[in-house]
Structure formats: structure tokens, C-alpha cells
Amino acid sequence: SEAVERPEENGHHNKRLKGDAGEEDAEDQNKKSPKRKIVLLMAYSGKGYHGMQRNMGSSQFKTIEDDLVSALVQSGCIPENHGEDMKKMSFQRCARTDKGVSAAGQIVSLKVRLIDDILEKINNHLPSHIRILGLKRVTGGFNSKNKCDARTYSYMLPTFAFAHKDHDVQEEVYRLDRETLDKVNKLLACYKGTHNFHNFTSQKGPKDPSAKRYIMEMYCGEPFVRENMEFAVIKVKGQSFMMHQIRKMIGLVIAIVKGYAGESIMERSWGEEKVDVPKAPGLGLVLERVHFEKYNRRFGNDGLHEPLEWTEEEEKIAVFKEQYIYPTIINTEREEKSMANWLNTLPIHDFNSSVVGMHANHKNSKVSSDLEGSDGCGDDSD
């Protein structure tokens, strides 16, 4: 192989192979390639991570974005200084999933160099439980959080969670009957429409306009058996969700079905009084997909951009869930018994008393901008 001579600082000539020079040329080419605004379709198992969003200066709390940014830098998609200051690449995630929460269809928008084999190169620098499953070009001003007009979450739980409190239940052998499933779905359907969810989050008073949220659908699917235990999956689609909102919505339905609370508590919880709403465990919550219906109508068929739909990637999403998300939920539930332990705390809640006039504590408080963003573009970050 032909050698290229290069003078070194000490005046001597050092021989380098032309192959090395070729690598440098490729790096130079990378630096010259223009940056383009794209979205990445991400799937990840959140166990062991402190959520999606990077916490600069808190390196002991590892997040999904820490691993993602590292892979973007190492693959040559972004310069190193963009990893240190994510604003430089116009980075935005669609939903800030919280500690331990997984995603099958997270979307992030950012500016990158469109290098060859970009997805393969990024994935080569990611652990196997984080995958980039798709990429699409978007308009220059696209922001994945602001342009998202709905989000769908799922919550996978063992069905013994719905067994009545007066029945002595063996977790492994419990099977959900049709009558109980119908009751669960009747209650979940009550959430549809616009309600004041101030009791389903923290730091929001009943007068806070951002506590009103619109739920498009919510239902529990047919149960199925995994590892000798029966599970079911609840799906919920809404414009946006506040912190803990989904877990509390599910927690309240479980409390009613188990017989700890009457059905009237649901209507009461949307009123002004403070109601004690239990929060179901974080394990089982998965960001399924995010929806960009308005963007797709405007730009999806303009001849320059593709609609943000992922039909071709659906099989890859399903495989990832079967390989990384469901086994993590099932094994963690069996080993750590997060649902069983949480169910033991339900009798501690006081579902009958309420604090009338609780809004007095909030009437002077300004509209809070909590972790989910009260601009209506929030997400259930946990």
C-alpha cells in the first residue's frame, strides 16, 4: 500500500498509509455536508434510566438522551459541541417519559448531517435496548413537541389488580372474567372528553386552565397469559397528559373495581374539591405512539415531505416490544411485585372525605408551568 509522507512537529517525516488519509477525507466530507432537520422514531426499554430527558450537570442520573447524544456524536451525525449544547442542533423530544418508563414510538426532532447508512451507524453506538427504527425529513421549523397533536400510551398490568378486595386471590391462577372486564371498560370510557384533572397531578389547582385535558379514547384490551400470569393492556389517547395523570386515572379505576371507592368518586374528582386519587405503579407505562395529524394534512403530501406515519416500521416496533419492553415489565413484576405491593397500600387512602375550599390555597398561585409544560403540549412524564 502506497505511503504518504507527512512532516511531524519534530521535523522528521512519519509514514502514514493512504487508507488513513482516506478516513480523514471522509471526516472532512462529514464536516462539509449540510445539516438537515429530521425526526427519528425511537424505541427503548426505560428500566434503569431516569427518564428520557437529559439532565445536564446530573451525570449520576443516566437518561435515554445521554446514550442517544453520545451515539449521534460517535456516528458523526453531529459535532461534539452540539452534544454539550443540544439547542445547537434544535433538539426536541415529543414526550419526557419519566424514570423506568419505556417507549415504542418516541419521536425526536433535530438537525443532523445526513451521512450514509445513518440509522445503522447510530444504532451501532447504542445499547440493544435503545433502537432508532426510522427517520424522515421534516420542515425546517418543525418541533416534535409543539407539532404533536395527540399521544397514545399503553399500560400493561397483571389482571389480579382488578380482583375484588374481599376475595382471597392467588396471583398466578387469577383470570379476569367478562363481567369485571366490562366494568373496567365502562369506567375507563367515563374519562373520554374534556375534564378537569387537577386531582390527577400535583401542583395544579382546580382554577388552573391547564388542568383541563381532552381524552379521545381509553379502554382495556382482552387479557392474555405470559409466564403463567395473566396480563391486560390499557390504551389511552389524549391531546396531552400531565405528570402522573395516566397512572392516577388507572389507579382510581382499580380502586373502584376492587371495592375501595364508589363510582361517584370519579365525577367528584373532576370538581373543585380535593380528592385522594391513588397513583398506580410506573412499571407498565409505555409511550406507544405520537400523532401529527395537522402537520400531515399540511405537509405530508406537498411533494417535498413525507407524512409522519410509520406503517413500514410497525413490524420492527412490534418485534422490539416483544423482545425488550414486555419481558422487562413481566419479569420486573414477577420479581419485584410492584403491582401487588401497591395494591396493599390502597386501604390507606381515604376515598370518602374531601377538602372543600382547597382551591383557596391556589387562587393566588399563577398558572404553573410544571414538568409537562402547561401549554397543552405536555406529556405524562411518568
PDB file of N, CA, C and O in Angstrom, residues 96 145-146 151 201-205 207-213 239-243 245 365-380:
ATOM      1  N   ARG A  96     -41.510  13.582  27.524  1.00  0.00           N
ATOM      2  CA  ARG A  96     -40.458  13.358  28.518  1.00  0.00           C
ATOM      3  C   ARG A  96     -40.819  12.179  29.385  1.00  0.00           C
ATOM      4  O   ARG A  96     -41.278  12.376  30.495  1.00  0.00           O
ATOM      5  N   LYS A 145     -42.343  18.484  19.769  1.00  0.00           N
ATOM      6  CA  LYS A 145     -43.245  18.660  20.911  1.00  0.00           C
ATOM      7  C   LYS A 145     -44.447  19.521  20.532  1.00  0.00           C
ATOM      8  O   LYS A 145     -45.589  19.159  20.778  1.00  0.00           O
ATOM      9  N   ASN A 146     -44.175  20.678  19.898  1.00  0.00           N
ATOM     10  CA  ASN A 146     -45.258  21.616  19.592  1.00  0.00           C
ATOM     11  C   ASN A 146     -46.162  21.141  18.457  1.00  0.00           C
ATOM     12  O   ASN A 146     -47.332  21.504  18.410  1.00  0.00           O
ATOM     13  N   ARG A 151     -51.149  11.951  21.786  1.00  0.00           N
ATOM     14  CA  ARG A 151     -50.217  10.899  22.204  1.00  0.00           C
ATOM     15  C   ARG A 151     -51.014   9.686  22.655  1.00  0.00           C
ATOM     16  O   ARG A 151     -52.062   9.845  23.281  1.00  0.00           O
ATOM     17  N   THR A 201     -52.878  15.131  39.203  1.00  0.00           N
ATOM     18  CA  THR A 201     -51.492  15.583  39.076  1.00  0.00           C
ATOM     19  C   THR A 201     -51.143  16.346  40.346  1.00  0.00           C
ATOM     20  O   THR A 201     -51.939  16.412  41.274  1.00  0.00           O
ATOM     21  N   SER A 202     -49.946  16.919  40.389  1.00  0.00           N
ATOM     22  CA  SER A 202     -49.574  17.717  41.560  1.00  0.00           C
ATOM     23  C   SER A 202     -49.369  19.166  41.141  1.00  0.00           C
ATOM     24  O   SER A 202     -49.144  19.452  39.969  1.00  0.00           O
ATOM     25  N   GLN A 203     -49.480  20.050  42.074  1.00  0.00           N
ATOM     26  CA  GLN A 203     -49.188  21.479  41.872  1.00  0.00           C
ATOM     27  C   GLN A 203     -50.125  22.167  40.892  1.00  0.00           C
ATOM     28  O   GLN A 203     -49.765  23.134  40.259  1.00  0.00           O
ATOM     29  N   LYS A 204     -51.328  21.645  40.734  1.00  0.00           N
ATOM     30  CA  LYS A 204     -52.315  22.361  39.915  1.00  0.00           C
ATOM     31  C   LYS A 204     -53.608  22.490  40.707  1.00  0.00           C
ATOM     32  O   LYS A 204     -54.099  21.501  41.259  1.00  0.00           O
ATOM     33  N   GLY A 205     -54.123  23.715  40.771  1.00  0.00           N
ATOM     34  CA  GLY A 205     -55.389  23.946  41.461  1.00  0.00           C
ATOM     35  C   GLY A 205     -56.545  23.782  40.500  1.00  0.00           C
ATOM     36  O   GLY A 205     -56.376  23.740  39.288  1.00  0.00           O
ATOM     37  N   LYS A 207     -58.702  25.839  39.557  1.00  0.00           N
ATOM     38  CA  LYS A 207     -58.938  27.003  38.688  1.00  0.00           C
ATOM     39  C   LYS A 207     -57.896  27.117  37.580  1.00  0.00           C
ATOM     40  O   LYS A 207     -57.986  27.997  36.715  1.00  0.00           O
ATOM     41  N   ASP A 208     -56.895  26.249  37.614  1.00  0.00           N
ATOM     42  CA  ASP A 208     -55.824  26.316  36.627  1.00  0.00           C
ATOM     43  C   ASP A 208     -56.352  25.805  35.288  1.00  0.00           C
ATOM     44  O   ASP A 208     -56.728  24.636  35.169  1.00  0.00           O
ATOM     45  N   PRO A 209     -56.406  26.685  34.252  1.00  0.00           N
ATOM     46  CA  PRO A 209     -56.981  26.237  32.966  1.00  0.00           C
ATOM     47  C   PRO A 209     -56.220  25.067  32.347  1.00  0.00           C
ATOM     48  O   PRO A 209     -56.791  24.258  31.623  1.00  0.00           O
ATOM     49  N   SER A 210     -54.929  24.949  32.664  1.00  0.00           N
ATOM     50  CA  SER A 210     -54.142  23.878  32.052  1.00  0.00           C
ATOM     51  C   SER A 210     -54.452  22.506  32.643  1.00  0.00           C
ATOM     52  O   SER A 210     -53.978  21.488  32.149  1.00  0.00           O
ATOM     53  N   ALA A 211     -55.264  22.449  33.715  1.00  0.00           N
ATOM     54  CA  ALA A 211     -55.651  21.155  34.291  1.00  0.00           C
ATOM     55  C   ALA A 211     -56.755  20.488  33.470  1.00  0.00           C
ATOM     56  O   ALA A 211     -57.046  19.313  33.652  1.00  0.00           O
ATOM     57  N   LYS A 212     -57.370  21.258  32.546  1.00  0.00           N
ATOM     58  CA  LYS A 212     -58.400  20.666  31.682  1.00  0.00           C
ATOM     59  C   LYS A 212     -57.710  19.936  30.533  1.00  0.00           C
ATOM     60  O   LYS A 212     -56.901  20.518  29.804  1.00  0.00           O
ATOM     61  N   ARG A 213     -58.010  18.665  30.376  1.00  0.00           N
ATOM     62  CA  ARG A 213     -57.388  17.857  29.325  1.00  0.00           C
ATOM     63  C   ARG A 213     -58.446  17.067  28.562  1.00  0.00           C
ATOM     64  O   ARG A 213     -59.474  16.678  29.117  1.00  0.00           O
ATOM     65  N   GLN A 239     -54.866  14.460  23.895  1.00  0.00           N
ATOM     66  CA  GLN A 239     -54.062  15.546  23.319  1.00  0.00           C
ATOM     67  C   GLN A 239     -52.735  15.661  24.053  1.00  0.00           C
ATOM     68  O   GLN A 239     -51.683  15.749  23.439  1.00  0.00           O
ATOM     69  N   SER A 240     -52.804  15.677  25.370  1.00  0.00           N
ATOM     70  CA  SER A 240     -51.591  15.783  26.185  1.00  0.00           C
ATOM     71  C   SER A 240     -51.945  15.341  27.600  1.00  0.00           C
ATOM     72  O   SER A 240     -53.113  15.338  27.977  1.00  0.00           O
ATOM     73  N   PHE A 241     -50.920  14.973  28.347  1.00  0.00           N
ATOM     74  CA  PHE A 241     -51.133  14.474  29.702  1.00  0.00           C
ATOM     75  C   PHE A 241     -50.210  15.202  30.675  1.00  0.00           C
ATOM     76  O   PHE A 241     -49.103  15.573  30.316  1.00  0.00           O
ATOM     77  N   MET A 242     -50.688  15.354  31.893  1.00  0.00           N
ATOM     78  CA  MET A 242     -49.881  15.980  32.942  1.00  0.00           C
ATOM     79  C   MET A 242     -49.126  14.899  33.710  1.00  0.00           C
ATOM     80  O   MET A 242     -49.407  13.710  33.598  1.00  0.00           O
ATOM     81  N   MET A 243     -48.195  15.362  34.524  1.00  0.00           N
ATOM     82  CA  MET A 243     -47.403  14.442  35.328  1.00  0.00           C
ATOM     83  C   MET A 243     -48.309  13.557  36.195  1.00  0.00           C
ATOM     84  O   MET A 243     -49.210  14.053  36.875  1.00  0.00           O
ATOM     85  N   GLN A 245     -50.738  11.794  35.488  1.00  0.00           N
ATOM     86  CA  GLN A 245     -52.168  11.756  35.158  1.00  0.00           C
ATOM     87  C   GLN A 245     -52.650  10.354  34.776  1.00  0.00           C
ATOM     88  O   GLN A 245     -53.666   9.876  35.290  1.00  0.00           O
ATOM     89  N   SER A 365     -52.119  31.531  43.265  1.00  0.00           N
ATOM     90  CA  SER A 365     -50.959  30.976  42.557  1.00  0.00           C
ATOM     91  C   SER A 365     -51.125  31.199  41.068  1.00  0.00           C
ATOM     92  O   SER A 365     -52.199  31.067  40.517  1.00  0.00           O
ATOM     93  N   LYS A 366     -50.047  31.572  40.416  1.00  0.00           N
ATOM     94  CA  LYS A 366     -50.112  31.780  38.978  1.00  0.00           C
ATOM     95  C   LYS A 366     -50.207  30.420  38.303  1.00  0.00           C
ATOM     96  O   LYS A 366     -49.917  29.400  38.887  1.00  0.00           O
ATOM     97  N   VAL A 367     -50.621  30.423  37.047  1.00  0.00           N
ATOM     98  CA  VAL A 367     -50.736  29.169  36.301  1.00  0.00           C
ATOM     99  C   VAL A 367     -49.367  28.525  36.263  1.00  0.00           C
ATOM    100  O   VAL A 367     -48.397  29.090  35.797  1.00  0.00           O
ATOM    101  N   SER A 368     -49.300  27.325  36.803  1.00  0.00           N
ATOM    102  CA  SER A 368     -47.987  26.694  36.930  1.00  0.00           C
ATOM    103  C   SER A 368     -47.528  26.125  35.614  1.00  0.00           C
ATOM    104  O   SER A 368     -48.315  25.681  34.816  1.00  0.00           O
ATOM    105  N   SER A 369     -46.236  26.173  35.412  1.00  0.00           N
ATOM    106  CA  SER A 369     -45.660  25.537  34.234  1.00  0.00           C
ATOM    107  C   SER A 369     -44.804  24.394  34.739  1.00  0.00           C
ATOM    108  O   SER A 369     -43.613  24.527  34.911  1.00  0.00           O
ATOM    109  N   ASP A 370     -45.467  23.267  35.015  1.00  0.00           N
ATOM    110  CA  ASP A 370     -44.735  22.182  35.648  1.00  0.00           C
ATOM    111  C   ASP A 370     -43.980  21.362  34.607  1.00  0.00           C
ATOM    112  O   ASP A 370     -43.867  21.748  33.466  1.00  0.00           O
ATOM    113  N   LEU A 371     -43.495  20.216  35.049  1.00  0.00           N
ATOM    114  CA  LEU A 371     -42.613  19.420  34.197  1.00  0.00           C
ATOM    115  C   LEU A 371     -43.202  19.073  32.848  1.00  0.00           C
ATOM    116  O   LEU A 371     -42.487  18.789  31.917  1.00  0.00           O
ATOM    117  N   GLU A 372     -44.535  19.070  32.731  1.00  0.00           N
ATOM    118  CA  GLU A 372     -45.122  18.657  31.466  1.00  0.00           C
ATOM    119  C   GLU A 372     -45.384  19.816  30.525  1.00  0.00           C
ATOM    120  O   GLU A 372     -45.800  19.611  29.424  1.00  0.00           O
ATOM    121  N   GLY A 373     -45.211  21.049  30.980  1.00  0.00           N
ATOM    122  CA  GLY A 373     -45.490  22.186  30.121  1.00  0.00           C
ATOM    123  C   GLY A 373     -46.976  22.409  30.068  1.00  0.00           C
ATOM    124  O   GLY A 373     -47.713  21.681  29.437  1.00  0.00           O
ATOM    125  N   SER A 374     -47.457  23.475  30.747  1.00  0.00           N
ATOM    126  CA  SER A 374     -48.895  23.704  30.821  1.00  0.00           C
ATOM    127  C   SER A 374     -49.428  24.326  29.543  1.00  0.00           C
ATOM    128  O   SER A 374     -50.537  24.801  29.514  1.00  0.00           O
ATOM    129  N   ASP A 375     -48.608  24.365  28.505  1.00  0.00           N
ATOM    130  CA  ASP A 375     -49.063  24.941  27.247  1.00  0.00           C
ATOM    131  C   ASP A 375     -49.935  23.978  26.461  1.00  0.00           C
ATOM    132  O   ASP A 375     -50.248  24.223  25.317  1.00  0.00           O
ATOM    133  N   GLY A 376     -50.278  22.844  27.071  1.00  0.00           N
ATOM    134  CA  GLY A 376     -51.106  21.881  26.376  1.00  0.00           C
ATOM    135  C   GLY A 376     -50.297  20.941  25.526  1.00  0.00           C
ATOM    136  O   GLY A 376     -50.833  20.099  24.836  1.00  0.00           O
ATOM    137  N   CYS A 377     -48.989  21.070  25.550  1.00  0.00           N
ATOM    138  CA  CYS A 377     -48.123  20.165  24.785  1.00  0.00           C
ATOM    139  C   CYS A 377     -47.385  19.234  25.702  1.00  0.00           C
ATOM    140  O   CYS A 377     -46.307  18.775  25.391  1.00  0.00           O
ATOM    141  N   GLY A 378     -47.933  19.047  26.886  1.00  0.00           N
ATOM    142  CA  GLY A 378     -47.234  18.234  27.867  1.00  0.00           C
ATOM    143  C   GLY A 378     -47.323  16.753  27.592  1.00  0.00           C
ATOM    144  O   GLY A 378     -47.893  16.321  26.623  1.00  0.00           O
ATOM    145  N   ASP A 379     -46.815  15.994  28.505  1.00  0.00           N
ATOM    146  CA  ASP A 379     -46.888  14.550  28.375  1.00  0.00           C
ATOM    147  C   ASP A 379     -46.847  13.955  29.763  1.00  0.00           C
ATOM    148  O   ASP A 379     -46.366  14.567  30.674  1.00  0.00           O
ATOM    149  N   ASP A 380     -47.401  12.752  29.874  1.00  0.00           N
ATOM    150  CA  ASP A 380     -47.303  12.067  31.165  1.00  0.00           C
ATOM    151  C   ASP A 380     -45.875  11.600  31.288  1.00  0.00           C
ATOM    152  O   ASP A 380     -45.470  10.642  30.693  1.00  0.00           O
TER     153      ASP A 380
END
